[in-house]
Amino acid sequence: METKKIDTNINEAIEILKSDGLVAFPTETVYGLGANALSETAVKRVFAVKGRPSDNPLIVHVADFEQVKQYVTNFHPLTEKLVDMYWPGPLTLILEPKAGIFPSVVSAGLKTISFRMPNNTKTLALLREANLPLVGPSANTSGRPSPTSAEHVYHDLNGKIEGILDDGSTSIGVESTVLDISDPTKPPMILRPGAITKEQLETDLRIKIALDSYLIKENDTPKSPGMKYKHYSPETNVLMVREEDWHRAVTYAKERQLKVGVMAGPSVAEKVRADTAAVFMYQDDSVEAATRGLFAGLRALDEPLLDLDLILVATFPEEKLGVAYMNRLKKAAAQQYFD
């Protein structure tokens, strides 16, 4: 199969999707692997192509909230307020749909479905003109760093899917915040942190928001994507490094003649460059730049030609966007710090 990069011809992508084909599409977070969410055949192909465990539910992408109203009737009282504030954008809402609309494979057998309206002009046009809800898990090999460019998708899925709708690099770099509002009688709970933070939700909604920090083990069924203990992982081992530990970490690697790659902002990267085999430097020292570059850096330093023994990655305080950054980094590193 030839995987075609599609720059502007939305109709070409629509024809593929309506024929149960797969088209990767851009969002503001990461690239998603699109398939008709109403077709069991198409959705099963998504799981097969990614090598995705069947107990991992998918997020359904929609053109607007009116589309969601076709599938859900019993809404949480805060639903429309959340939609008005954050859609289109990096917020996924877990709701309980009417029975019999979506194939059970979409929800991994759960009674709930996750919905999102992505903030990307090309993909919104695709969703509107196709008039189909699309599943859209990250367009990569399951468990590996998520794709933030069409090139990342092509690297993982070339020859396995029909097309990639190319719109350059994503602007946020980590997946959406997932908010569980499936039970109208309970307060919202964040199941996966993202760019829309707990602090932002609490300020805007003027209520307390819970954050589920439980790490799903291999035999558990997650209610949201991205809840597994280890995820987003390159082949090369990853260790997290706190700001005060960089000198010790680099010295440790040098003494043992380890080929080490470093991911950090300029203030750290420039200091350690001479003592490491490769450096992926974030655009600046901010958590926003680190989040945007995290998956791209993990992919770049995992290239076989570098043949690294270890990737050392800078940590950030777990507050605001740092919660999402550290959530992904901890899973990529299997929770392991340099100590």
PDB file of C-alpha atoms in Angstrom, residues 41-269:
ATOM      1  CA  THR A  41     -14.323  -2.541  10.115  1.00  0.00           C
ATOM      2  CA  ALA A  42     -12.491   0.786   9.953  1.00  0.00           C
ATOM      3  CA  VAL A  43     -11.991   1.061  13.706  1.00  0.00           C
ATOM      4  CA  LYS A  44     -10.616  -2.486  13.940  1.00  0.00           C
ATOM      5  CA  ARG A  45      -8.060  -1.526  11.287  1.00  0.00           C
ATOM      6  CA  VAL A  46      -6.869   1.299  13.555  1.00  0.00           C
ATOM      7  CA  PHE A  47      -6.126  -1.167  16.357  1.00  0.00           C
ATOM      8  CA  ALA A  48      -4.397  -3.565  13.962  1.00  0.00           C
ATOM      9  CA  VAL A  49      -2.247  -0.915  12.266  1.00  0.00           C
ATOM     10  CA  LYS A  50      -1.103   0.634  15.549  1.00  0.00           C
ATOM     11  CA  GLY A  51      -0.723  -2.652  17.428  1.00  0.00           C
ATOM     12  CA  ARG A  52      -2.974  -1.027  20.008  1.00  0.00           C
ATOM     13  CA  PRO A  53      -4.357  -3.141  22.883  1.00  0.00           C
ATOM     14  CA  SER A  54      -8.085  -3.745  22.458  1.00  0.00           C
ATOM     15  CA  ASP A  55      -8.791  -2.566  26.020  1.00  0.00           C
ATOM     16  CA  ASN A  56      -7.644   0.988  25.243  1.00  0.00           C
ATOM     17  CA  PRO A  57     -10.662   3.186  24.298  1.00  0.00           C
ATOM     18  CA  LEU A  58     -10.559   5.727  21.467  1.00  0.00           C
ATOM     19  CA  ILE A  59     -11.484   9.410  21.324  1.00  0.00           C
ATOM     20  CA  VAL A  60     -14.151  10.405  18.803  1.00  0.00           C
ATOM     21  CA  HIS A  61     -13.434  13.682  16.956  1.00  0.00           C
ATOM     22  CA  VAL A  62     -16.388  15.824  15.897  1.00  0.00           C
ATOM     23  CA  ALA A  63     -16.981  19.003  13.892  1.00  0.00           C
ATOM     24  CA  ASP A  64     -19.088  20.710  16.579  1.00  0.00           C
ATOM     25  CA  PHE A  65     -21.216  20.153  19.671  1.00  0.00           C
ATOM     26  CA  GLU A  66     -24.363  19.729  17.559  1.00  0.00           C
ATOM     27  CA  GLN A  67     -22.887  16.493  16.288  1.00  0.00           C
ATOM     28  CA  VAL A  68     -22.390  15.238  19.862  1.00  0.00           C
ATOM     29  CA  LYS A  69     -26.071  15.911  20.580  1.00  0.00           C
ATOM     30  CA  GLN A  70     -26.937  13.248  18.003  1.00  0.00           C
ATOM     31  CA  TYR A  71     -25.166  10.634  20.123  1.00  0.00           C
ATOM     32  CA  VAL A  72     -25.733  11.755  23.745  1.00  0.00           C
ATOM     33  CA  THR A  73     -28.883  12.843  25.589  1.00  0.00           C
ATOM     34  CA  ASN A  74     -28.041  12.791  29.300  1.00  0.00           C
ATOM     35  CA  PHE A  75     -25.475  15.587  29.705  1.00  0.00           C
ATOM     36  CA  HIS A  76     -23.609  16.807  32.775  1.00  0.00           C
ATOM     37  CA  PRO A  77     -24.834  20.289  33.817  1.00  0.00           C
ATOM     38  CA  LEU A  78     -21.388  21.751  32.981  1.00  0.00           C
ATOM     39  CA  THR A  79     -21.154  20.293  29.464  1.00  0.00           C
ATOM     40  CA  GLU A  80     -22.271  23.305  27.419  1.00  0.00           C
ATOM     41  CA  LYS A  81     -20.210  25.687  29.544  1.00  0.00           C
ATOM     42  CA  LEU A  82     -17.109  23.568  28.950  1.00  0.00           C
ATOM     43  CA  VAL A  83     -17.824  23.381  25.217  1.00  0.00           C
ATOM     44  CA  ASP A  84     -18.374  27.151  24.972  1.00  0.00           C
ATOM     45  CA  MET A  85     -15.099  27.843  26.796  1.00  0.00           C
ATOM     46  CA  TYR A  86     -12.750  25.273  25.291  1.00  0.00           C
ATOM     47  CA  TRP A  87     -14.006  23.939  21.945  1.00  0.00           C
ATOM     48  CA  PRO A  88     -12.409  23.822  19.491  1.00  0.00           C
ATOM     49  CA  GLY A  89      -9.390  23.022  21.628  1.00  0.00           C
ATOM     50  CA  PRO A  90      -7.384  20.462  23.589  1.00  0.00           C
ATOM     51  CA  LEU A  91     -10.200  19.269  25.870  1.00  0.00           C
ATOM     52  CA  THR A  92     -11.745  15.798  25.570  1.00  0.00           C
ATOM     53  CA  LEU A  93     -15.041  15.148  27.359  1.00  0.00           C
ATOM     54  CA  ILE A  94     -16.084  11.667  28.498  1.00  0.00           C
ATOM     55  CA  LEU A  95     -19.846  11.228  28.116  1.00  0.00           C
ATOM     56  CA  GLU A  96     -22.331   8.348  28.117  1.00  0.00           C
ATOM     57  CA  PRO A  97     -23.799   7.940  24.614  1.00  0.00           C
ATOM     58  CA  LYS A  98     -27.034   6.349  23.468  1.00  0.00           C
ATOM     59  CA  ALA A  99     -26.768   2.596  23.084  1.00  0.00           C
ATOM     60  CA  GLY A 100     -26.107   1.005  19.722  1.00  0.00           C
ATOM     61  CA  ILE A 101     -24.575   3.947  17.844  1.00  0.00           C
ATOM     62  CA  PHE A 102     -20.856   3.252  18.086  1.00  0.00           C
ATOM     63  CA  PRO A 103     -19.263  -0.202  17.726  1.00  0.00           C
ATOM     64  CA  SER A 104     -18.173  -1.497  21.140  1.00  0.00           C
ATOM     65  CA  VAL A 105     -14.550  -1.594  19.920  1.00  0.00           C
ATOM     66  CA  VAL A 106     -14.503   2.247  20.044  1.00  0.00           C
ATOM     67  CA  SER A 107     -15.143   2.318  23.794  1.00  0.00           C
ATOM     68  CA  ALA A 108     -13.254  -0.912  24.588  1.00  0.00           C
ATOM     69  CA  GLY A 109     -16.560  -2.239  25.915  1.00  0.00           C
ATOM     70  CA  LEU A 110     -17.129   0.652  28.340  1.00  0.00           C
ATOM     71  CA  LYS A 111     -20.462   2.496  28.570  1.00  0.00           C
ATOM     72  CA  THR A 112     -18.747   5.832  27.962  1.00  0.00           C
ATOM     73  CA  ILE A 113     -17.285   7.550  24.887  1.00  0.00           C
ATOM     74  CA  SER A 114     -14.738  10.386  24.731  1.00  0.00           C
ATOM     75  CA  PHE A 115     -15.468  13.324  22.408  1.00  0.00           C
ATOM     76  CA  ARG A 116     -13.261  16.172  21.196  1.00  0.00           C
ATOM     77  CA  MET A 117     -13.418  19.060  18.701  1.00  0.00           C
ATOM     78  CA  PRO A 118      -9.825  19.691  17.570  1.00  0.00           C
ATOM     79  CA  ASN A 119      -8.528  23.185  16.865  1.00  0.00           C
ATOM     80  CA  ASN A 120      -7.059  22.723  13.403  1.00  0.00           C
ATOM     81  CA  THR A 121      -8.501  24.353  10.288  1.00  0.00           C
ATOM     82  CA  LYS A 122      -7.770  21.460   7.903  1.00  0.00           C
ATOM     83  CA  THR A 123      -9.133  18.798  10.225  1.00  0.00           C
ATOM     84  CA  LEU A 124     -12.265  20.772  11.097  1.00  0.00           C
ATOM     85  CA  ALA A 125     -12.937  21.135   7.359  1.00  0.00           C
ATOM     86  CA  LEU A 126     -12.403  17.388   6.971  1.00  0.00           C
ATOM     87  CA  LEU A 127     -14.844  16.611   9.784  1.00  0.00           C
ATOM     88  CA  ARG A 128     -17.494  19.023   8.486  1.00  0.00           C
ATOM     89  CA  GLU A 129     -17.349  17.952   4.839  1.00  0.00           C
ATOM     90  CA  ALA A 130     -17.103  14.226   5.563  1.00  0.00           C
ATOM     91  CA  ASN A 131     -20.017  14.554   8.010  1.00  0.00           C
ATOM     92  CA  LEU A 132     -18.584  11.633   9.950  1.00  0.00           C
ATOM     93  CA  PRO A 133     -17.306  11.284  13.510  1.00  0.00           C
ATOM     94  CA  LEU A 134     -13.709  10.098  13.364  1.00  0.00           C
ATOM     95  CA  VAL A 135     -11.731   8.129  15.905  1.00  0.00           C
ATOM     96  CA  GLY A 136      -8.289   9.659  16.207  1.00  0.00           C
ATOM     97  CA  PRO A 137      -5.752   7.980  18.494  1.00  0.00           C
ATOM     98  CA  SER A 138      -2.169   9.153  18.044  1.00  0.00           C
ATOM     99  CA  ALA A 139      -0.945   8.164  14.579  1.00  0.00           C
ATOM    100  CA  ASN A 140       2.025   6.097  15.699  1.00  0.00           C
ATOM    101  CA  THR A 141       3.009   2.596  16.694  1.00  0.00           C
ATOM    102  CA  SER A 142       1.259   1.958  20.007  1.00  0.00           C
ATOM    103  CA  GLY A 143       3.307   2.781  23.102  1.00  0.00           C
ATOM    104  CA  ARG A 144       5.907   4.874  21.247  1.00  0.00           C
ATOM    105  CA  PRO A 145       6.303   8.679  21.387  1.00  0.00           C
ATOM    106  CA  SER A 146       3.312  10.384  19.807  1.00  0.00           C
ATOM    107  CA  PRO A 147       3.710  12.046  16.387  1.00  0.00           C
ATOM    108  CA  THR A 148       3.872  15.836  16.229  1.00  0.00           C
ATOM    109  CA  SER A 149       4.570  16.076  12.486  1.00  0.00           C
ATOM    110  CA  ALA A 150       3.540  14.292   9.298  1.00  0.00           C
ATOM    111  CA  GLU A 151       7.108  12.960   9.057  1.00  0.00           C
ATOM    112  CA  HIS A 152       6.691  11.172  12.407  1.00  0.00           C
ATOM    113  CA  VAL A 153       3.498   9.524  11.118  1.00  0.00           C
ATOM    114  CA  TYR A 154       5.205   8.497   7.880  1.00  0.00           C
ATOM    115  CA  HIS A 155       8.098   6.994   9.852  1.00  0.00           C
ATOM    116  CA  ASP A 156       5.764   4.728  11.849  1.00  0.00           C
ATOM    117  CA  LEU A 157       2.912   3.980   9.454  1.00  0.00           C
ATOM    118  CA  ASN A 158       4.220   4.254   5.894  1.00  0.00           C
ATOM    119  CA  GLY A 159       2.674   1.451   3.844  1.00  0.00           C
ATOM    120  CA  LYS A 160       0.081   0.701   6.541  1.00  0.00           C
ATOM    121  CA  ILE A 161      -2.423   3.544   6.003  1.00  0.00           C
ATOM    122  CA  GLU A 162      -3.835   5.226   2.908  1.00  0.00           C
ATOM    123  CA  GLY A 163      -3.053   8.868   3.617  1.00  0.00           C
ATOM    124  CA  ILE A 164      -1.636  11.629   5.827  1.00  0.00           C
ATOM    125  CA  LEU A 165      -3.205  15.091   5.855  1.00  0.00           C
ATOM    126  CA  ASP A 166      -0.115  17.269   6.318  1.00  0.00           C
ATOM    127  CA  ASP A 167      -0.239  20.562   8.224  1.00  0.00           C
ATOM    128  CA  GLY A 168       3.309  20.866   9.554  1.00  0.00           C
ATOM    129  CA  SER A 169       4.215  20.553  13.229  1.00  0.00           C
ATOM    130  CA  THR A 170       1.639  20.660  15.999  1.00  0.00           C
ATOM    131  CA  SER A 171       1.568  23.689  18.297  1.00  0.00           C
ATOM    132  CA  ILE A 172       1.069  22.070  21.739  1.00  0.00           C
ATOM    133  CA  GLY A 173       2.891  18.750  21.482  1.00  0.00           C
ATOM    134  CA  VAL A 174       1.044  16.550  24.001  1.00  0.00           C
ATOM    135  CA  GLU A 175      -2.408  15.013  23.858  1.00  0.00           C
ATOM    136  CA  SER A 176      -5.580  16.728  25.057  1.00  0.00           C
ATOM    137  CA  THR A 177      -6.797  17.005  28.626  1.00  0.00           C
ATOM    138  CA  VAL A 178      -9.390  14.283  29.244  1.00  0.00           C
ATOM    139  CA  LEU A 179     -12.210  15.302  31.594  1.00  0.00           C
ATOM    140  CA  ASP A 180     -14.689  12.717  32.833  1.00  0.00           C
ATOM    141  CA  ILE A 181     -18.193  14.200  33.032  1.00  0.00           C
ATOM    142  CA  SER A 182     -20.039  10.975  32.221  1.00  0.00           C
ATOM    143  CA  ASP A 183     -22.009  10.990  35.491  1.00  0.00           C
ATOM    144  CA  PRO A 184     -24.185  14.148  35.743  1.00  0.00           C
ATOM    145  CA  THR A 185     -24.387  13.732  39.532  1.00  0.00           C
ATOM    146  CA  LYS A 186     -20.603  13.824  40.111  1.00  0.00           C
ATOM    147  CA  PRO A 187     -18.028  16.630  39.797  1.00  0.00           C
ATOM    148  CA  PRO A 188     -15.652  16.516  36.796  1.00  0.00           C
ATOM    149  CA  MET A 189     -12.396  14.548  37.079  1.00  0.00           C
ATOM    150  CA  ILE A 190      -9.257  14.863  34.950  1.00  0.00           C
ATOM    151  CA  LEU A 191      -8.160  11.401  33.788  1.00  0.00           C
ATOM    152  CA  ARG A 192      -5.332  12.642  31.570  1.00  0.00           C
ATOM    153  CA  PRO A 193      -3.686  16.056  32.036  1.00  0.00           C
ATOM    154  CA  GLY A 194      -3.052  18.284  29.039  1.00  0.00           C
ATOM    155  CA  ALA A 195      -2.708  21.906  27.981  1.00  0.00           C
ATOM    156  CA  ILE A 196      -5.995  22.866  29.641  1.00  0.00           C
ATOM    157  CA  THR A 197      -4.871  22.617  33.233  1.00  0.00           C
ATOM    158  CA  LYS A 198      -6.572  21.803  36.512  1.00  0.00           C
ATOM    159  CA  GLU A 199      -5.905  25.373  37.668  1.00  0.00           C
ATOM    160  CA  GLN A 200      -7.488  26.823  34.529  1.00  0.00           C
ATOM    161  CA  LEU A 201     -10.587  24.649  34.827  1.00  0.00           C
ATOM    162  CA  GLU A 202     -11.022  25.504  38.501  1.00  0.00           C
ATOM    163  CA  THR A 203     -10.688  29.231  37.807  1.00  0.00           C
ATOM    164  CA  ASP A 204     -13.092  29.197  34.876  1.00  0.00           C
ATOM    165  CA  LEU A 205     -15.697  26.877  36.408  1.00  0.00           C
ATOM    166  CA  ARG A 206     -15.270  28.086  40.004  1.00  0.00           C
ATOM    167  CA  ILE A 207     -15.358  24.546  41.363  1.00  0.00           C
ATOM    168  CA  LYS A 208     -12.799  22.024  42.573  1.00  0.00           C
ATOM    169  CA  ILE A 209     -11.576  19.589  39.917  1.00  0.00           C
ATOM    170  CA  ALA A 210     -10.199  16.180  40.866  1.00  0.00           C
ATOM    171  CA  LEU A 211      -7.095  14.785  39.155  1.00  0.00           C
ATOM    172  CA  ASP A 212      -6.910  10.993  38.871  1.00  0.00           C
ATOM    173  CA  SER A 213      -3.274  10.045  39.517  1.00  0.00           C
ATOM    174  CA  TYR A 214      -3.802   6.268  39.523  1.00  0.00           C
ATOM    175  CA  LEU A 215      -1.425   4.458  37.155  1.00  0.00           C
ATOM    176  CA  ILE A 216      -3.236   1.770  35.172  1.00  0.00           C
ATOM    177  CA  LYS A 217      -1.425  -1.563  35.148  1.00  0.00           C
ATOM    178  CA  GLU A 218      -1.280  -3.917  32.159  1.00  0.00           C
ATOM    179  CA  ASN A 219      -4.333  -5.987  33.142  1.00  0.00           C
ATOM    180  CA  ASP A 220      -6.600  -3.011  33.924  1.00  0.00           C
ATOM    181  CA  THR A 221      -9.027  -1.425  31.445  1.00  0.00           C
ATOM    182  CA  PRO A 222      -8.448   2.349  31.280  1.00  0.00           C
ATOM    183  CA  LYS A 223     -11.377   4.754  30.956  1.00  0.00           C
ATOM    184  CA  SER A 224      -9.225   7.134  28.923  1.00  0.00           C
ATOM    185  CA  PRO A 225      -6.279   6.746  26.532  1.00  0.00           C
ATOM    186  CA  GLY A 226      -2.829   7.458  27.959  1.00  0.00           C
ATOM    187  CA  MET A 227      -3.446   6.089  31.456  1.00  0.00           C
ATOM    188  CA  LYS A 228      -1.074   3.121  31.272  1.00  0.00           C
ATOM    189  CA  TYR A 229       1.965   2.917  33.561  1.00  0.00           C
ATOM    190  CA  LYS A 230       4.439   2.894  30.649  1.00  0.00           C
ATOM    191  CA  HIS A 231       3.652   4.707  27.426  1.00  0.00           C
ATOM    192  CA  TYR A 232       5.149   7.159  24.906  1.00  0.00           C
ATOM    193  CA  SER A 233       8.437   5.234  25.164  1.00  0.00           C
ATOM    194  CA  PRO A 234      11.390   5.158  22.743  1.00  0.00           C
ATOM    195  CA  GLU A 235      13.535   2.029  22.392  1.00  0.00           C
ATOM    196  CA  THR A 236      16.427   3.760  24.187  1.00  0.00           C
ATOM    197  CA  ASN A 237      16.166   3.869  27.977  1.00  0.00           C
ATOM    198  CA  VAL A 238      15.105   7.228  29.411  1.00  0.00           C
ATOM    199  CA  LEU A 239      15.967   8.755  32.786  1.00  0.00           C
ATOM    200  CA  MET A 240      14.498  11.952  34.213  1.00  0.00           C
ATOM    201  CA  VAL A 241      16.992  14.467  35.610  1.00  0.00           C
ATOM    202  CA  ARG A 242      16.152  17.136  38.169  1.00  0.00           C
ATOM    203  CA  GLU A 243      17.765  20.551  37.743  1.00  0.00           C
ATOM    204  CA  GLU A 244      20.209  20.070  40.607  1.00  0.00           C
ATOM    205  CA  ASP A 245      21.361  16.635  39.362  1.00  0.00           C
ATOM    206  CA  TRP A 246      22.650  17.433  35.861  1.00  0.00           C
ATOM    207  CA  HIS A 247      26.360  17.638  36.694  1.00  0.00           C
ATOM    208  CA  ARG A 248      26.206  14.367  38.623  1.00  0.00           C
ATOM    209  CA  ALA A 249      24.217  12.612  35.876  1.00  0.00           C
ATOM    210  CA  VAL A 250      26.590  13.632  33.085  1.00  0.00           C
ATOM    211  CA  THR A 251      29.647  12.744  35.185  1.00  0.00           C
ATOM    212  CA  TYR A 252      28.139   9.327  35.946  1.00  0.00           C
ATOM    213  CA  ALA A 253      27.613   8.617  32.239  1.00  0.00           C
ATOM    214  CA  LYS A 254      31.056   9.899  31.251  1.00  0.00           C
ATOM    215  CA  GLU A 255      32.866   7.760  33.836  1.00  0.00           C
ATOM    216  CA  ARG A 256      31.071   4.656  32.530  1.00  0.00           C
ATOM    217  CA  GLN A 257      31.664   5.597  28.876  1.00  0.00           C
ATOM    218  CA  LEU A 258      27.952   5.601  28.105  1.00  0.00           C
ATOM    219  CA  LYS A 259      26.711   7.223  24.908  1.00  0.00           C
ATOM    220  CA  VAL A 260      24.187   9.678  26.261  1.00  0.00           C
ATOM    221  CA  GLY A 261      21.651  11.991  24.646  1.00  0.00           C
ATOM    222  CA  VAL A 262      20.263  15.009  26.466  1.00  0.00           C
ATOM    223  CA  MET A 263      16.900  16.761  26.152  1.00  0.00           C
ATOM    224  CA  ALA A 264      16.754  20.126  27.877  1.00  0.00           C
ATOM    225  CA  GLY A 265      16.450  23.887  27.425  1.00  0.00           C
ATOM    226  CA  PRO A 266      19.429  26.056  26.371  1.00  0.00           C
ATOM    227  CA  SER A 267      20.624  26.786  29.922  1.00  0.00           C
ATOM    228  CA  VAL A 268      21.324  23.071  30.529  1.00  0.00           C
ATOM    229  CA  ALA A 269      21.978  21.879  26.982  1.00  0.00           C
TER     230      ALA A 269
END
